[in-house]
């Protein structure tokens, strides 16, 4: 068990509000990732981190920002939520033989 | 062109049959290849990984890799209803970023 938890598990928010999702890991992994999963698109990388304060953009980063002030926490922020950001968000950590995913956050923007 | 392509399915097979899932990728520099299983409403979980051309077997699962054809497949022998899920192909280009296909939905009929 990679000890990766996401919070919240479910959230409904209004268009235009800021939203922060949290990913927490307990095993000191260097690499952490945020993906979104939508029908027909599979998993798409939003942002990733390769160390404290070291982050980079993925393929669908517009409208999202991230922060990693501690090894164990990787935060994803939607600055001003839009309906197109309704999705399931997965955090992942990189281990020697692939990714391990958190349980996901289902976000609905109304 | 998407990095990783999969037929979305659904692929339906009878219980006890062999299920064959296929994936193609575009980056010839890709180094490692992964198959994930995702049950509805759950996070993806790693089934197998393969790095070298040829076959790799693990129980009822066999991964096949052909780098010249840029093709990866997953065979599931003696398919069971519990194998019904979406199967995601993932490709790693050795820069700690994974690219996922959109997944193939497998239905195993009792």
mmCIF file of C-alpha atoms in Angstrom:
data_model
loop_
_atom_site.group_PDB
_atom_site.id
_atom_site.type_symbol
_atom_site.label_atom_id
_atom_site.label_comp_id
_atom_site.label_asym_id
_atom_site.label_seq_id
_atom_site.Cartn_x
_atom_site.Cartn_y
_atom_site.Cartn_z
ATOM 1 C CA UNK A 1 0.000 0.000 0.000
ATOM 2 C CA UNK A 2 1.571 3.251 -1.169
ATOM 3 C CA UNK A 3 -0.257 5.258 1.495
ATOM 4 C CA UNK A 4 -1.808 7.799 -0.843
ATOM 5 C CA UNK A 5 -5.022 9.569 0.123
ATOM 6 C CA UNK A 6 -7.094 12.191 -1.608
ATOM 7 C CA UNK A 7 -9.517 14.660 -0.093
ATOM 8 C CA UNK A 8 -12.297 15.402 -0.452
ATOM 9 C CA UNK A 9 -13.773 12.290 -2.108
ATOM 10 C CA UNK A 10 -16.718 14.225 -3.499
ATOM 11 C CA UNK A 11 -17.334 17.929 -3.959
ATOM 12 C CA UNK A 12 -19.993 20.063 -5.576
ATOM 13 C CA UNK A 13 -19.080 23.682 -6.179
ATOM 14 C CA UNK A 14 -20.437 26.668 -8.036
ATOM 15 C CA UNK A 15 -19.020 28.142 -11.210
ATOM 16 C CA UNK A 16 -16.456 30.837 -10.492
ATOM 17 C CA UNK A 17 -15.442 29.628 -7.039
ATOM 18 C CA UNK A 18 -11.913 28.464 -6.189
ATOM 19 C CA UNK A 19 -11.462 24.824 -5.273
ATOM 20 C CA UNK A 20 -8.472 23.001 -3.791
ATOM 21 C CA UNK A 21 -7.981 19.252 -3.889
ATOM 22 C CA UNK A 22 -5.432 17.593 -1.673
ATOM 23 C CA UNK A 23 -3.207 14.578 -2.228
ATOM 24 C CA UNK A 24 -1.265 13.169 0.708
ATOM 25 C CA UNK A 25 1.345 10.416 0.649
ATOM 26 C CA UNK A 26 3.198 8.810 3.518
ATOM 27 C CA UNK A 27 6.168 7.124 1.821
ATOM 28 C CA UNK A 28 8.385 10.019 0.755
ATOM 29 C CA UNK A 29 7.917 9.535 -2.993
ATOM 30 C CA UNK A 30 9.573 12.226 -5.065
ATOM 31 C CA UNK A 31 7.180 12.263 -8.027
ATOM 32 C CA UNK A 32 3.501 13.082 -7.682
ATOM 33 C CA UNK A 33 0.897 13.674 -10.385
ATOM 34 C CA UNK A 34 -2.582 15.036 -10.888
ATOM 35 C CA UNK A 35 -4.759 13.523 -13.627
ATOM 36 C CA UNK A 36 -8.325 14.077 -14.668
ATOM 37 C CA UNK A 37 -10.445 11.327 -16.172
ATOM 38 C CA UNK A 38 -13.329 11.991 -18.515
ATOM 39 C CA UNK A 39 -15.370 9.625 -20.703
ATOM 40 C CA UNK A 40 -13.720 9.175 -24.086
ATOM 41 C CA UNK A 41 -10.524 10.931 -23.016
ATOM 42 C CA UNK A 42 -9.031 8.543 -20.538
ATOM 43 C CA UNK A 43 -6.525 9.882 -18.024
ATOM 44 C CA UNK A 44 -4.967 13.214 -18.897
ATOM 45 C CA UNK A 45 -2.070 14.749 -17.011
ATOM 46 C CA UNK A 46 -2.770 18.154 -15.459
ATOM 47 C CA UNK A 47 0.408 18.896 -13.498
ATOM 48 C CA UNK A 48 3.147 16.933 -11.858
ATOM 49 C CA UNK A 49 5.839 17.484 -9.257
ATOM 50 C CA UNK A 50 9.364 16.140 -9.041
ATOM 51 C CA UNK A 51 10.176 17.543 -5.623
ATOM 52 C CA UNK A 52 9.307 20.205 -3.072
ATOM 53 C CA UNK A 53 8.470 23.409 -4.956
ATOM 54 C CA UNK A 54 9.345 21.696 -8.255
ATOM 55 C CA UNK A 55 6.348 21.372 -10.529
ATOM 56 C CA UNK A 56 5.611 21.294 -14.236
ATOM 57 C CA UNK A 57 2.645 21.414 -16.560
ATOM 58 C CA UNK A 58 0.958 18.474 -18.178
ATOM 59 C CA UNK A 59 -1.204 18.344 -21.287
ATOM 60 C CA UNK A 60 -4.334 19.979 -19.781
ATOM 61 C CA UNK A 61 -2.968 22.522 -17.296
ATOM 62 C CA UNK A 62 -5.012 25.586 -18.270
ATOM 63 C CA UNK A 63 -7.211 26.730 -15.381
ATOM 64 C CA UNK A 64 -5.269 24.725 -12.806
ATOM 65 C CA UNK A 65 -2.385 25.480 -10.479
ATOM 66 C CA UNK A 66 -0.479 23.269 -8.069
ATOM 67 C CA UNK A 67 1.708 23.621 -5.044
ATOM 68 C CA UNK A 68 4.037 21.319 -3.181
ATOM 69 C CA UNK A 69 5.442 22.884 -0.042
ATOM 70 C CA UNK A 70 6.073 19.529 1.652
ATOM 71 C CA UNK A 71 7.095 16.171 0.194
ATOM 72 C CA UNK A 72 3.926 14.518 1.414
ATOM 73 C CA UNK A 73 1.345 17.000 0.085
ATOM 74 C CA UNK A 74 0.496 17.958 -3.495
ATOM 75 C CA UNK A 75 -2.357 20.429 -3.878
ATOM 76 C CA UNK A 76 -4.394 21.077 -7.022
ATOM 77 C CA UNK A 77 -6.272 24.378 -7.227
ATOM 78 C CA UNK A 78 -8.943 25.386 -9.671
ATOM 79 C CA UNK A 79 -8.652 29.151 -9.562
ATOM 80 C CA UNK A 80 -12.180 29.807 -10.845
ATOM 81 C CA UNK A 81 -14.095 26.603 -11.435
ATOM 82 C CA UNK A 82 -15.936 26.102 -14.717
ATOM 83 C CA UNK A 83 -18.395 23.432 -15.783
ATOM 84 C CA UNK A 84 -15.755 21.953 -18.118
ATOM 85 C CA UNK A 85 -13.739 21.068 -15.025
ATOM 86 C CA UNK A 86 -16.415 18.675 -13.826
ATOM 87 C CA UNK A 87 -14.457 15.435 -13.746
ATOM 88 C CA UNK A 88 -12.900 12.732 -11.632
ATOM 89 C CA UNK A 89 -9.464 13.766 -10.411
ATOM 90 C CA UNK A 90 -6.804 11.224 -9.544
ATOM 91 C CA UNK A 91 -3.563 11.780 -7.761
ATOM 92 C CA UNK A 92 -0.727 9.323 -8.400
ATOM 93 C CA UNK A 93 2.749 8.603 -7.159
ATOM 94 C CA UNK A 94 5.506 7.003 -9.184
ATOM 95 C CA UNK A 95 7.022 3.775 -7.889
ATOM 96 C CA UNK A 96 9.620 1.523 -9.455
ATOM 97 C CA UNK A 97 7.090 -0.414 -11.497
ATOM 98 C CA UNK A 98 4.461 2.118 -12.398
ATOM 99 C CA UNK A 99 1.997 4.473 -10.852
ATOM 100 C CA UNK A 100 -0.141 3.970 -7.795
ATOM 101 C CA UNK A 101 -3.325 5.993 -7.737
ATOM 102 C CA UNK A 102 -5.340 7.555 -4.986
ATOM 103 C CA UNK A 103 -9.040 6.796 -4.687
ATOM 104 C CA UNK A 104 -10.043 9.854 -6.683
ATOM 105 C CA UNK A 105 -12.092 13.005 -6.144
ATOM 106 C CA UNK A 106 -15.361 13.428 -7.986
ATOM 107 C CA UNK A 107 -15.815 17.145 -8.619
ATOM 108 C CA UNK A 108 -19.023 18.622 -9.959
ATOM 109 C CA UNK A 109 -19.144 22.282 -10.982
ATOM 110 C CA UNK A 110 -22.699 23.623 -11.222
ATOM 111 C CA UNK B 1 -2.429 12.019 -33.066
ATOM 112 C CA UNK B 2 -2.917 10.659 -29.580
ATOM 113 C CA UNK B 3 0.109 9.192 -27.856
ATOM 114 C CA UNK B 4 -1.645 5.943 -26.967
ATOM 115 C CA UNK B 5 -4.577 4.455 -28.844
ATOM 116 C CA UNK B 6 -7.004 1.786 -27.688
ATOM 117 C CA UNK B 7 -10.280 0.503 -29.047
ATOM 118 C CA UNK B 8 -12.937 1.699 -26.611
ATOM 119 C CA UNK B 9 -15.001 -1.487 -26.972
ATOM 120 C CA UNK B 10 -16.958 -2.905 -25.376
ATOM 121 C CA UNK B 11 -15.258 -6.213 -25.986
ATOM 122 C CA UNK B 12 -17.551 -9.070 -25.041
ATOM 123 C CA UNK B 13 -16.251 -12.582 -24.439
ATOM 124 C CA UNK B 14 -17.868 -15.653 -22.875
ATOM 125 C CA UNK B 15 -16.646 -16.944 -19.544
ATOM 126 C CA UNK B 16 -13.617 -19.196 -19.991
ATOM 127 C CA UNK B 17 -12.540 -17.653 -23.293
ATOM 128 C CA UNK B 18 -9.392 -15.660 -24.050
ATOM 129 C CA UNK B 19 -9.789 -11.888 -24.074
ATOM 130 C CA UNK B 20 -7.339 -9.970 -26.250
ATOM 131 C CA UNK B 21 -6.826 -6.258 -25.610
ATOM 132 C CA UNK B 22 -4.697 -4.132 -27.899
ATOM 133 C CA UNK B 23 -2.852 -0.835 -27.714
ATOM 134 C CA UNK B 24 -0.667 1.161 -30.113
ATOM 135 C CA UNK B 25 1.631 4.046 -29.237
ATOM 136 C CA UNK B 26 3.241 6.797 -31.278
ATOM 137 C CA UNK B 27 6.550 7.570 -29.515
ATOM 138 C CA UNK B 28 9.265 5.181 -30.685
ATOM 139 C CA UNK B 29 11.385 6.239 -27.718
ATOM 140 C CA UNK B 30 8.924 4.785 -25.224
ATOM 141 C CA UNK B 31 10.679 2.622 -22.692
ATOM 142 C CA UNK B 32 8.107 0.817 -20.576
ATOM 143 C CA UNK B 33 4.550 -0.289 -20.944
ATOM 144 C CA UNK B 34 1.821 -0.941 -18.426
ATOM 145 C CA UNK B 35 -1.644 -2.396 -18.214
ATOM 146 C CA UNK B 36 -4.088 -1.121 -15.601
ATOM 147 C CA UNK B 37 -7.513 -2.447 -14.699
ATOM 148 C CA UNK B 38 -10.218 -0.055 -13.566
ATOM 149 C CA UNK B 39 -13.523 -1.149 -12.122
ATOM 150 C CA UNK B 40 -16.404 1.283 -12.413
ATOM 151 C CA UNK B 41 -16.114 4.038 -9.828
ATOM 152 C CA UNK B 42 -12.685 2.886 -8.673
ATOM 153 C CA UNK B 43 -9.125 3.974 -9.298
ATOM 154 C CA UNK B 44 -6.864 2.198 -11.796
ATOM 155 C CA UNK B 45 -4.777 -0.661 -10.442
ATOM 156 C CA UNK B 46 -1.639 -2.060 -12.026
ATOM 157 C CA UNK B 47 -1.915 -5.524 -13.578
ATOM 158 C CA UNK B 48 1.328 -5.898 -15.487
ATOM 159 C CA UNK B 49 4.293 -4.060 -16.904
ATOM 160 C CA UNK B 50 6.646 -5.035 -19.714
ATOM 161 C CA UNK B 51 9.915 -3.512 -20.882
ATOM 162 C CA UNK B 52 11.305 -5.913 -23.490
ATOM 163 C CA UNK B 53 10.020 -7.274 -26.749
ATOM 164 C CA UNK B 54 8.196 -10.560 -26.458
ATOM 165 C CA UNK B 55 5.791 -12.069 -23.982
ATOM 166 C CA UNK B 56 5.537 -11.783 -20.226
ATOM 167 C CA UNK B 57 3.207 -14.069 -18.326
ATOM 168 C CA UNK B 58 1.714 -13.628 -14.861
ATOM 169 C CA UNK B 59 -0.969 -16.135 -13.957
ATOM 170 C CA UNK B 60 -3.856 -15.790 -16.389
ATOM 171 C CA UNK B 61 -2.411 -12.598 -17.866
ATOM 172 C CA UNK B 62 0.114 -12.292 -20.687
ATOM 173 C CA UNK B 63 1.505 -8.997 -21.904
ATOM 174 C CA UNK B 64 2.999 -8.870 -25.390
ATOM 175 C CA UNK B 65 5.255 -6.125 -26.715
ATOM 176 C CA UNK B 66 6.393 -5.464 -30.266
ATOM 177 C CA UNK B 67 8.450 -2.276 -30.365
ATOM 178 C CA UNK B 68 9.008 -2.430 -34.131
ATOM 179 C CA UNK B 69 5.249 -2.295 -34.669
ATOM 180 C CA UNK B 70 4.686 -0.026 -31.633
ATOM 181 C CA UNK B 71 2.124 -2.431 -30.336
ATOM 182 C CA UNK B 72 1.283 -3.780 -26.898
ATOM 183 C CA UNK B 73 -1.360 -6.328 -26.049
ATOM 184 C CA UNK B 74 -2.841 -8.022 -23.012
ATOM 185 C CA UNK B 75 -4.253 -11.526 -23.134
ATOM 186 C CA UNK B 76 -6.512 -12.773 -20.377
ATOM 187 C CA UNK B 77 -6.935 -16.546 -20.374
ATOM 188 C CA UNK B 78 -9.913 -18.312 -18.821
ATOM 189 C CA UNK B 79 -11.781 -15.013 -18.553
ATOM 190 C CA UNK B 80 -14.019 -14.639 -15.524
ATOM 191 C CA UNK B 81 -16.968 -12.292 -14.905
ATOM 192 C CA UNK B 82 -14.786 -10.609 -12.279
ATOM 193 C CA UNK B 83 -12.442 -9.559 -15.116
ATOM 194 C CA UNK B 84 -15.174 -7.270 -16.454
ATOM 195 C CA UNK B 85 -13.654 -3.800 -16.219
ATOM 196 C CA UNK B 86 -11.978 -1.120 -18.288
ATOM 197 C CA UNK B 87 -8.365 -1.863 -19.180
ATOM 198 C CA UNK B 88 -5.997 1.054 -19.604
ATOM 199 C CA UNK B 89 -2.756 0.898 -21.536
ATOM 200 C CA UNK B 90 -0.001 3.256 -20.355
ATOM 201 C CA UNK B 91 3.322 4.124 -21.909
ATOM 202 C CA UNK B 92 6.329 5.691 -20.204
ATOM 203 C CA UNK B 93 8.970 7.642 -22.106
ATOM 204 C CA UNK B 94 11.547 7.438 -19.323
ATOM 205 C CA UNK B 95 10.928 10.979 -18.174
ATOM 206 C CA UNK B 96 8.647 9.880 -15.361
ATOM 207 C CA UNK B 97 5.533 10.809 -17.319
ATOM 208 C CA UNK B 98 2.992 8.235 -18.334
ATOM 209 C CA UNK B 99 0.591 8.554 -21.243
ATOM 210 C CA UNK B 100 -2.649 6.643 -21.022
ATOM 211 C CA UNK B 101 -5.008 5.329 -23.634
ATOM 212 C CA UNK B 102 -8.697 5.964 -23.160
ATOM 213 C CA UNK B 103 -9.264 2.332 -22.202
ATOM 214 C CA UNK B 104 -11.074 -0.728 -23.514
ATOM 215 C CA UNK B 105 -14.170 -1.910 -21.704
ATOM 216 C CA UNK B 106 -14.279 -5.690 -21.305
ATOM 217 C CA UNK B 107 -17.471 -7.602 -20.578
ATOM 218 C CA UNK B 108 -17.152 -11.280 -19.634
ATOM 219 C CA UNK B 109 -20.501 -13.014 -19.941
ATOM 220 C CA UNK B 110 -21.299 -15.923 -17.567
#
